[in-house]
Short mmCIF file of C-alpha atoms and ligand atoms in Angstrom, two decimals:
data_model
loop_
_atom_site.label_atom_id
_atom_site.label_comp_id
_atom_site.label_asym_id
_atom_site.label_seq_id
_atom_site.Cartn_x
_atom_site.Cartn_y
_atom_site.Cartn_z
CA UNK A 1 81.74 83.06 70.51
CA UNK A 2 80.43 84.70 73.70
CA UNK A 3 80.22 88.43 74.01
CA UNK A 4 83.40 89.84 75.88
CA UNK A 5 83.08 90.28 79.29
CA UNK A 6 85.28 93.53 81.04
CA UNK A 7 87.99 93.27 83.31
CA UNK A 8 89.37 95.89 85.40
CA UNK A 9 92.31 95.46 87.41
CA UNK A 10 94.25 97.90 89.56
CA UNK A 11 97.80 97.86 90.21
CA UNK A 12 98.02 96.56 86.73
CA UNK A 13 101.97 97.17 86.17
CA UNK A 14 102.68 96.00 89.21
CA UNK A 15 104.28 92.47 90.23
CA UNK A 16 101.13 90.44 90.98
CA UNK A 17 99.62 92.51 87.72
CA UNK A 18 102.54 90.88 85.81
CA UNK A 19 101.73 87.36 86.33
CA UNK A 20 97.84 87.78 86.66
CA UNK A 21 96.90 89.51 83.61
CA UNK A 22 98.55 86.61 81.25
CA UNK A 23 96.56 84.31 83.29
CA UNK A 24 93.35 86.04 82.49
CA UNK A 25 94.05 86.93 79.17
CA UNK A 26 94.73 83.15 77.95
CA UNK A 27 91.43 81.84 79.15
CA UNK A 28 92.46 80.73 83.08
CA UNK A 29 90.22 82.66 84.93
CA UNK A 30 87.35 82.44 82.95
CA UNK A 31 87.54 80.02 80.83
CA UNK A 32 88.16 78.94 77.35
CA UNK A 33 85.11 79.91 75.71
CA UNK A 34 84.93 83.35 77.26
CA UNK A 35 86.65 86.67 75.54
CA UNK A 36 87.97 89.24 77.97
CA UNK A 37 88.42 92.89 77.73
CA UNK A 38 91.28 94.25 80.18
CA UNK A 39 90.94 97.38 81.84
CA UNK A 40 94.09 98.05 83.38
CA UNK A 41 94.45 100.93 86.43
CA UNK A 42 97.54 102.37 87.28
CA UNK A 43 98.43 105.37 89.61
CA UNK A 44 98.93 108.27 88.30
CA UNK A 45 102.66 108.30 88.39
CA UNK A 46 104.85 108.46 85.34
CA UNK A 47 107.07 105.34 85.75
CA UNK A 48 104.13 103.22 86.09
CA UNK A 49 101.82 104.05 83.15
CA UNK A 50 105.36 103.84 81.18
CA UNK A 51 105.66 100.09 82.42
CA UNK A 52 102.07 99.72 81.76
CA UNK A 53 102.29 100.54 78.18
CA UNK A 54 104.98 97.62 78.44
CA UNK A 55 102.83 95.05 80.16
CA UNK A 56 99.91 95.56 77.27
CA UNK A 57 102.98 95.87 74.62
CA UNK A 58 103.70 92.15 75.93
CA UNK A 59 100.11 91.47 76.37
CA UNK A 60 99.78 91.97 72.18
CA UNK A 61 102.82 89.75 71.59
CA UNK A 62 100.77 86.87 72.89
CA UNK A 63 98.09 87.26 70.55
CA UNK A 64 95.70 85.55 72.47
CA UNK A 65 92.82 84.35 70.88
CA UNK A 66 90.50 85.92 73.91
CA UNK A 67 91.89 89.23 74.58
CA UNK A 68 89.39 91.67 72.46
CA UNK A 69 90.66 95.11 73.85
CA UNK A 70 93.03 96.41 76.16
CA UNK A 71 92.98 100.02 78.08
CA UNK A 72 95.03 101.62 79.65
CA UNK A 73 94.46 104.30 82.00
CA UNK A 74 94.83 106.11 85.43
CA UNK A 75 91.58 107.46 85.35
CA UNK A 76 89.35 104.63 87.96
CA UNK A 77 86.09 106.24 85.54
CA UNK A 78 87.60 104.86 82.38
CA UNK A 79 89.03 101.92 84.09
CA UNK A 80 85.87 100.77 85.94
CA UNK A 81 83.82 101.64 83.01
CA UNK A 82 81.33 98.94 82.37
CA UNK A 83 83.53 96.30 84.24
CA UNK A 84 81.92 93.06 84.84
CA UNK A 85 84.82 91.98 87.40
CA UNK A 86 86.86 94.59 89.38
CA UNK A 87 89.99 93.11 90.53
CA UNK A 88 91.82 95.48 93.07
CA UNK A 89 95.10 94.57 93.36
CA UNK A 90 97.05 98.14 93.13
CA UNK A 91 98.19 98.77 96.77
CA UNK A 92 101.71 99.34 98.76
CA UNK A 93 103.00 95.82 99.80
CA UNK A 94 104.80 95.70 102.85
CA UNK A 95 108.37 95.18 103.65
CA UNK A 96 110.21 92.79 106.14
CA UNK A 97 109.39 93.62 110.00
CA UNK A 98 105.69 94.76 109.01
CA UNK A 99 102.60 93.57 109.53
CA UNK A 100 99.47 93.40 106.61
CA UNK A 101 97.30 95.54 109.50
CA UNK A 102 100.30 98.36 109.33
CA UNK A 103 99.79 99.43 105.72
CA UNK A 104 95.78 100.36 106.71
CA UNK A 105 96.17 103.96 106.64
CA UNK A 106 98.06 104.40 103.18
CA UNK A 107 96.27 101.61 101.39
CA UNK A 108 92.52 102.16 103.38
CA UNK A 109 92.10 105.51 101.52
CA UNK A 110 92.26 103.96 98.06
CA UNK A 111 89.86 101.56 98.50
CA UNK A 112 87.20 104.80 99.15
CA UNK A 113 87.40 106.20 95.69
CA UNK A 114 86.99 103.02 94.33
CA UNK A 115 84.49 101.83 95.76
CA UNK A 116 82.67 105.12 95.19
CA UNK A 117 83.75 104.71 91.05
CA UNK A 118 82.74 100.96 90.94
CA UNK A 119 79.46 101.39 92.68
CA UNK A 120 79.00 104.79 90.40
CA UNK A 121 80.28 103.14 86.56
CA UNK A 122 80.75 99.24 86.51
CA UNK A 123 78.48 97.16 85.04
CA UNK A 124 75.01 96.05 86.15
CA UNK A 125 76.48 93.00 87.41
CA UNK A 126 79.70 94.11 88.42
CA UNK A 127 81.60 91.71 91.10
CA UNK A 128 84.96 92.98 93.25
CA UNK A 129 87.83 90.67 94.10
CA UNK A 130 90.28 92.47 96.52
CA UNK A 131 94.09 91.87 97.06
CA UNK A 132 95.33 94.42 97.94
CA UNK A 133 96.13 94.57 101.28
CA UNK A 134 94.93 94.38 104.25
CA UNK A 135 92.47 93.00 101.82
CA UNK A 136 89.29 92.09 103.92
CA UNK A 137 89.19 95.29 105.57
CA UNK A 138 89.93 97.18 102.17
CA UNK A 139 87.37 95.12 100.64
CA UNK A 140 85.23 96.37 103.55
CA UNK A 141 86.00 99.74 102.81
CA UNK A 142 85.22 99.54 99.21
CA UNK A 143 81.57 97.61 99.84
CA UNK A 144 81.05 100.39 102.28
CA UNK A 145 81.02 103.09 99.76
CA UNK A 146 78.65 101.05 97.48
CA UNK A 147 74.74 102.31 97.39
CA UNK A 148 73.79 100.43 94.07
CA UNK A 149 75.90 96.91 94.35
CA UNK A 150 75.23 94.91 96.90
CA UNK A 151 77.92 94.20 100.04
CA UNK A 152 78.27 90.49 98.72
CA UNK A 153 79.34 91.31 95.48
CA UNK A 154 82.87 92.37 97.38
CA UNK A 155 84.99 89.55 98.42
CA UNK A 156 88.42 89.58 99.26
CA UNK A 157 91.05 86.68 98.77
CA UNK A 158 91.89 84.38 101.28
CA UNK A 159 92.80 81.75 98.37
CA UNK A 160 96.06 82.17 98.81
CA UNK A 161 95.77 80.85 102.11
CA UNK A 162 93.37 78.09 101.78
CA UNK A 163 96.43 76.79 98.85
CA UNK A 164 99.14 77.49 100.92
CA UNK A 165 96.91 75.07 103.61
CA UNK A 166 96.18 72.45 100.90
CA UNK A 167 99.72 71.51 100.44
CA UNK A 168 101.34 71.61 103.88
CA UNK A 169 98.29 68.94 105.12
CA UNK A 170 99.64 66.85 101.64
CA UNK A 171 103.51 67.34 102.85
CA UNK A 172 102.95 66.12 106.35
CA UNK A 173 100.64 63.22 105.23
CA UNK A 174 102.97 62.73 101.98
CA UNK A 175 100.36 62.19 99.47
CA UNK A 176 99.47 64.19 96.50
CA UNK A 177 97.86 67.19 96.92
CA UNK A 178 95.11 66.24 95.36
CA UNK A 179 93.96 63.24 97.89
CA UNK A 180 93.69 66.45 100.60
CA UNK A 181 89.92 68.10 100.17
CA UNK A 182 87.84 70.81 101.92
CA UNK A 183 90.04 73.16 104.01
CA UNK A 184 89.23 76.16 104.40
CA UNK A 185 89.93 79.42 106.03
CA UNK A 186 88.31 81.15 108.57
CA UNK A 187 88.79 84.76 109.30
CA UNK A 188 91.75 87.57 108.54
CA UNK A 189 94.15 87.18 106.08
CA UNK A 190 96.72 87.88 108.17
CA UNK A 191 99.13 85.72 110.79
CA UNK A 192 95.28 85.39 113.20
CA UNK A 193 93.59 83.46 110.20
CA UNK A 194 92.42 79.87 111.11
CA UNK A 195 92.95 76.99 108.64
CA UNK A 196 90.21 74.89 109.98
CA UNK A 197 92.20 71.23 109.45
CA UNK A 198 89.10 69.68 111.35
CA UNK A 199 87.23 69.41 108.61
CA UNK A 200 89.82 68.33 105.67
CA UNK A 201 89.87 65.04 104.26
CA UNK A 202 92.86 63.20 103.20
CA UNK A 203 92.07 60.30 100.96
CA UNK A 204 88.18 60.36 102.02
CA UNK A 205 89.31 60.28 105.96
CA UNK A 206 89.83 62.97 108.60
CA UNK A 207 93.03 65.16 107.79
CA UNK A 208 93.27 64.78 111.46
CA UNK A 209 93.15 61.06 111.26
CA UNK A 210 95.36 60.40 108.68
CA UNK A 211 98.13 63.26 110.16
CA UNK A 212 98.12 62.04 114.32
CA UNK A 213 99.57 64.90 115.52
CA UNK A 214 97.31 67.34 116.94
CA UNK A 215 100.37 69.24 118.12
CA UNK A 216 101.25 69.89 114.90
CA UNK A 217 98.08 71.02 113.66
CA UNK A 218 97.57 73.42 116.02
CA UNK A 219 101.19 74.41 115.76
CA UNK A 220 103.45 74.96 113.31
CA UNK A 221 100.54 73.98 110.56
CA UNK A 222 98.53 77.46 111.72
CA UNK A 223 101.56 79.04 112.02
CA UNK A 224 102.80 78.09 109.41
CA UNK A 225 100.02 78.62 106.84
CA UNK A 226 99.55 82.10 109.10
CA UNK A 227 102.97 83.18 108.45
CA UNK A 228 103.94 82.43 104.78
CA UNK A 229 103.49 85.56 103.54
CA UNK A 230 106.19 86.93 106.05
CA UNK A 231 108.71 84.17 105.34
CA UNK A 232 108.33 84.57 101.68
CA UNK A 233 109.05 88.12 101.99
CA UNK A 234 112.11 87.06 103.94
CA UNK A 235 112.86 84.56 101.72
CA UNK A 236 112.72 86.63 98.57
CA UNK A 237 113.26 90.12 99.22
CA UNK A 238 109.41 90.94 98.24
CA UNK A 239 106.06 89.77 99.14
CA UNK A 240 104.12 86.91 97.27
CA UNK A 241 103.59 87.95 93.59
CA UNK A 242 103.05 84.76 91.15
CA UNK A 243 101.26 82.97 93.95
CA UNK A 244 99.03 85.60 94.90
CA UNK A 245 98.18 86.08 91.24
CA UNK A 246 97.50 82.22 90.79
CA UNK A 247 95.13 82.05 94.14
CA UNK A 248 93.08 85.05 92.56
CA UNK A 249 92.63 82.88 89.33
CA UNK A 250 91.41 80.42 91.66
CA UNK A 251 89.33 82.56 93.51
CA UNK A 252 87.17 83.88 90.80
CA UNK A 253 87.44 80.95 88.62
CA UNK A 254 85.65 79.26 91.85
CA UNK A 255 83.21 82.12 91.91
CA UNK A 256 82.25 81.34 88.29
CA UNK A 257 81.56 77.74 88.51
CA UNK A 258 78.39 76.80 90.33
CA UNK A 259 78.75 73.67 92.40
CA UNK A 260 82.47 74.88 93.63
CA UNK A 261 83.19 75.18 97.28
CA UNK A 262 86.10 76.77 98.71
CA UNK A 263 87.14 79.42 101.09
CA UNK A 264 86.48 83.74 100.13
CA UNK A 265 86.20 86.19 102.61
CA UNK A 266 82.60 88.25 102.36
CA UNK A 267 80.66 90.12 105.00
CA UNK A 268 80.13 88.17 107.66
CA UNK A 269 76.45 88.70 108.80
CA UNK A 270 77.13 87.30 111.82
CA UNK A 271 77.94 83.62 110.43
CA UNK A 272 80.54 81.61 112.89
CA UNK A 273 80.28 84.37 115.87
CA UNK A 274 82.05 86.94 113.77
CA UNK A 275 81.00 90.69 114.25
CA UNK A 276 78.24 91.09 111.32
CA UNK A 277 79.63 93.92 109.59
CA UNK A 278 83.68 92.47 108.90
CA UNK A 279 84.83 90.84 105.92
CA UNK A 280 86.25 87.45 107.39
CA UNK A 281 87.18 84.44 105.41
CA UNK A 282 84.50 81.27 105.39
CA UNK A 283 83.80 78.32 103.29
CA UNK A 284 80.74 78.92 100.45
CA UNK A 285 79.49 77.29 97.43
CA UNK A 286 79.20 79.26 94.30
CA UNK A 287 75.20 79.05 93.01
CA UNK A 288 75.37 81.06 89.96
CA UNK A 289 77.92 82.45 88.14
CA UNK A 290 79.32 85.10 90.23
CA UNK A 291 76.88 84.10 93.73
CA UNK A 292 77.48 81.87 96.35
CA UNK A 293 75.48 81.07 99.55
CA UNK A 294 77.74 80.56 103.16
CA UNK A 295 78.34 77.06 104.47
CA UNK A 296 77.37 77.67 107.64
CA UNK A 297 77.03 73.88 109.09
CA UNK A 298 80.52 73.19 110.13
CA UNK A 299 80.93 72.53 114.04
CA UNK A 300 83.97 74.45 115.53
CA UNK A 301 85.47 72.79 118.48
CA UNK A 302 86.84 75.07 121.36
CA UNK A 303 90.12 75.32 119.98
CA UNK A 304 88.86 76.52 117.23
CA UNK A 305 86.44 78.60 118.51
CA UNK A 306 89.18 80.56 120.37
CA UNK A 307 91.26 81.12 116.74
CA UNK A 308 87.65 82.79 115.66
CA UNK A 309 87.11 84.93 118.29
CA UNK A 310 90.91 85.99 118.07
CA UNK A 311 90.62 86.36 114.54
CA UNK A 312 87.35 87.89 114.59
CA UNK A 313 88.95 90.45 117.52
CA UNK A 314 92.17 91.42 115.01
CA UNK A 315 88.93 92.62 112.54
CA UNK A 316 86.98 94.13 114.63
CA UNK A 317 89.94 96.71 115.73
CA UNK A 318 90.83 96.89 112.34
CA UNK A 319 87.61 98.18 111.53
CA UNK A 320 87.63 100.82 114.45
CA UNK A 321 90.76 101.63 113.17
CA UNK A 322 89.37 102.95 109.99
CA UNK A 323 85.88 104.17 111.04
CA UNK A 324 86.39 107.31 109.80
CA UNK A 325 87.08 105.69 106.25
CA UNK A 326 83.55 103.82 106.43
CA UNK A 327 80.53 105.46 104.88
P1 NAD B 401 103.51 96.20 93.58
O1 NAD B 401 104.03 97.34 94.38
O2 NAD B 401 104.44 95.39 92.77
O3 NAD B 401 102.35 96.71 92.62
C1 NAD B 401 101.31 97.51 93.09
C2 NAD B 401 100.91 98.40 91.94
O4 NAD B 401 99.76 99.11 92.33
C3 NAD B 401 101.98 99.44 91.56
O5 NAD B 401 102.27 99.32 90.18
C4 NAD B 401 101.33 100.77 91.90
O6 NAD B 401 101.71 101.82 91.02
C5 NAD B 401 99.85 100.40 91.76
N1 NAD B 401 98.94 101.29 92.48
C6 NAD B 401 99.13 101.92 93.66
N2 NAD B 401 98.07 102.68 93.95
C7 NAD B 401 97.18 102.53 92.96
C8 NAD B 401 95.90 103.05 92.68
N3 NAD B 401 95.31 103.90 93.53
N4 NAD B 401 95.28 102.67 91.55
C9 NAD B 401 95.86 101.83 90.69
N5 NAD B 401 97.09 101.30 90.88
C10 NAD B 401 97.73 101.65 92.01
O7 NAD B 401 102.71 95.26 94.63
P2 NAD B 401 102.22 93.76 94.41
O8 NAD B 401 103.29 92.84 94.83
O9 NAD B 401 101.60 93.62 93.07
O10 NAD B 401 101.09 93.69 95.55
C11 NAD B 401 99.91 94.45 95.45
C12 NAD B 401 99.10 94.31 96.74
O11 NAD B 401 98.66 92.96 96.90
C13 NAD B 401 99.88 94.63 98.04
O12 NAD B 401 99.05 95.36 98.91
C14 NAD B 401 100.20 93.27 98.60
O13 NAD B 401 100.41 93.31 100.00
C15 NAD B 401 98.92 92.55 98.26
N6 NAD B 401 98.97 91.07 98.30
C16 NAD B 401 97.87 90.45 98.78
C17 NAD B 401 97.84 89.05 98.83
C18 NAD B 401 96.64 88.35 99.38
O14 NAD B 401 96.68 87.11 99.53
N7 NAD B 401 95.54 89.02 99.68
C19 NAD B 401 98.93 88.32 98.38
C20 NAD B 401 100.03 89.00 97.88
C21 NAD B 401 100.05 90.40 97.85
C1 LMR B 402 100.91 87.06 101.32
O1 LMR B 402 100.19 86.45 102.10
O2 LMR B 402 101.88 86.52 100.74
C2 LMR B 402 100.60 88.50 100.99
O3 LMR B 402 99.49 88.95 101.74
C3 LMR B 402 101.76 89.41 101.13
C4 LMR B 402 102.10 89.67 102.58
O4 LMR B 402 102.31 90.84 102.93
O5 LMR B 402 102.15 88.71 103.34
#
């Protein structure tokens, strides 16, 4: 048996924390093979440690082979502790009418401590996955804070939309959604982001090929892969919770698999025309466990050079907006 590695995640009671920790707990995101301690963050506000005590309550009732320790705590010190993966989830979701960008101020300020505890108590090799949103300029935030981990050991998720991509190519072409390979996303998780169809496959051919319809892909596909967040908070009252926990599964279990190639949003350096210091979504390939290097040999078109530079723009504000949060 492998030594345990430690898991921290924030927001740990809440609804995403609810169907991700199960996931990580039964061997999902890092395998079979690999025991997990969970370190599990939640605000310091009575009704949530109580349903936190719950969640780990449940969390025993599975007796999963894997799980060798849970804690539970408020305290970001005790949670970040030696944490070899920092998952930062805990942050206000928004509610119908809003956009990701308007929750910046509240959320923004969380992701300073953090990133000041991480940098100052997590492991040697500790990696950060942010969630929470607006979750590339959080992540940004956090990385900003850091002095002793590097900026590309923060990443924030733009799984969910790379996913959401995979199978609305596979329902327009009506194959499985398995036959529909390398799409990825470029930019902001948020309505700007650019699901960059040109280079999908379908069955080994151009998704653009095998779909006809450029209208549509440059339509309601962006749109609609832009906007699902919205219309499943429509839809169900609240925003995204057992999806969102599934595309962070995906996201580090990608991370920790050398060879894998898929979409994470990381600081930019300039790659694609974005500014260099925003966190915007692009395709990599993990190296080692935990690394990746940018794929930066895709050609954009002019269409989709004008969805970067409009997603690039919605960052670039965002940033300004926060500059006072940035160390
Ligand atoms: P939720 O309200 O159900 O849970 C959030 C939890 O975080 C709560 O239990 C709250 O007490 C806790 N929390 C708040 N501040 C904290 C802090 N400083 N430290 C530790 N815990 C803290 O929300 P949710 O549905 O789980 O969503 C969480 C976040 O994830 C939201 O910001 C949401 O918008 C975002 N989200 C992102 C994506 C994505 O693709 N990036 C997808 C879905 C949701
Ligand atoms: C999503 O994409 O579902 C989440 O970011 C939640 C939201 O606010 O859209």
């Amino acid at each position: 048996m492998k030594a345990p590695i430690r898991v921290a995640v924030t927001g740990a009671a809440g609804q995403i924390g609810y169907s991700l920790l199960f996931r990580i707990a039964s061997g999902a995101m890092f395998g079979p093979e690999q025991p997990v301690i969970l370190q599990l963050i939640e605000a310091p506000i009575e009704k949530a440690l109580k349903a936190l005590e719950g969640v780990a309550m449940e969390l025993d009732d599975c007796a999963f082979p894997l799980l060798k320790g849970i804690v539970q705590t408020s305290d970001a010190s005790v949670g970040f502790k030696d944490a070899n993966w920092c998952l930062l989830v805990g942050a206000k979701p928004r509610g119908p009418g809003m956009e990701r960008a308007d929750l910046l101020k509240d959320n923004g300020k969380i992701f300073i401590g953090q990133g000041q505890i991480i940098d100052a108590v997590a492991a040697a090799d500790a990696r950060v996955a942010v969630v929470g949103n607006p979750a590339n300029t959080n992540c940004m935030i956090a990385a900003s804070q850091a002095k002793r981990l590097p900026a590309e050991r923060f990443t924030a998720m733009v799984r969910l939309d790379q996913n959401r991509a995979q199978t609305q190519l596979a329902k327009k072409a009506g194959v499985d959604l398995t036959a529909v390979k390398d799409i990825f996303i470029y930019g902001n998780h948020s309505p700007t982001m650019f699901p960059a169809y040109a280079h999908a496959t379908i069955g080994g051919q151009p998704a653009a090929t095998v779909i006809n319809d450029n209208a549509w892909l440059q339509g309601p596909f962006c749109e609609t892969v832009g906007k699902r967040g919205a219309a499943i908070i429509a839809a169900r009252g609240a925003s995204s919770a057992a999806s969102a926990a599934n595309a962070l599964v995906d996201h580090v279990r990608s991370l920790v698999t050398p060879g894998a190639i898929h979409s994470i949003a990381v600081k930019s350096n300039g790659h694609y025309g974005f500014d260099a210091n925003v966190w915007a979504g692009m395709p990599v390939r993990t190296t080692t466990p935990g690394s990746y290097e940018v794929l930066t040999n895709y050609a954009m078109d002019d269409f989709a050079k004008s969805k970067l530079a409009a997603t690039n723009k919605e960052l670039v504000e965002e940033r300004a907006f926060v500059a006072d949060m940035i160390k």
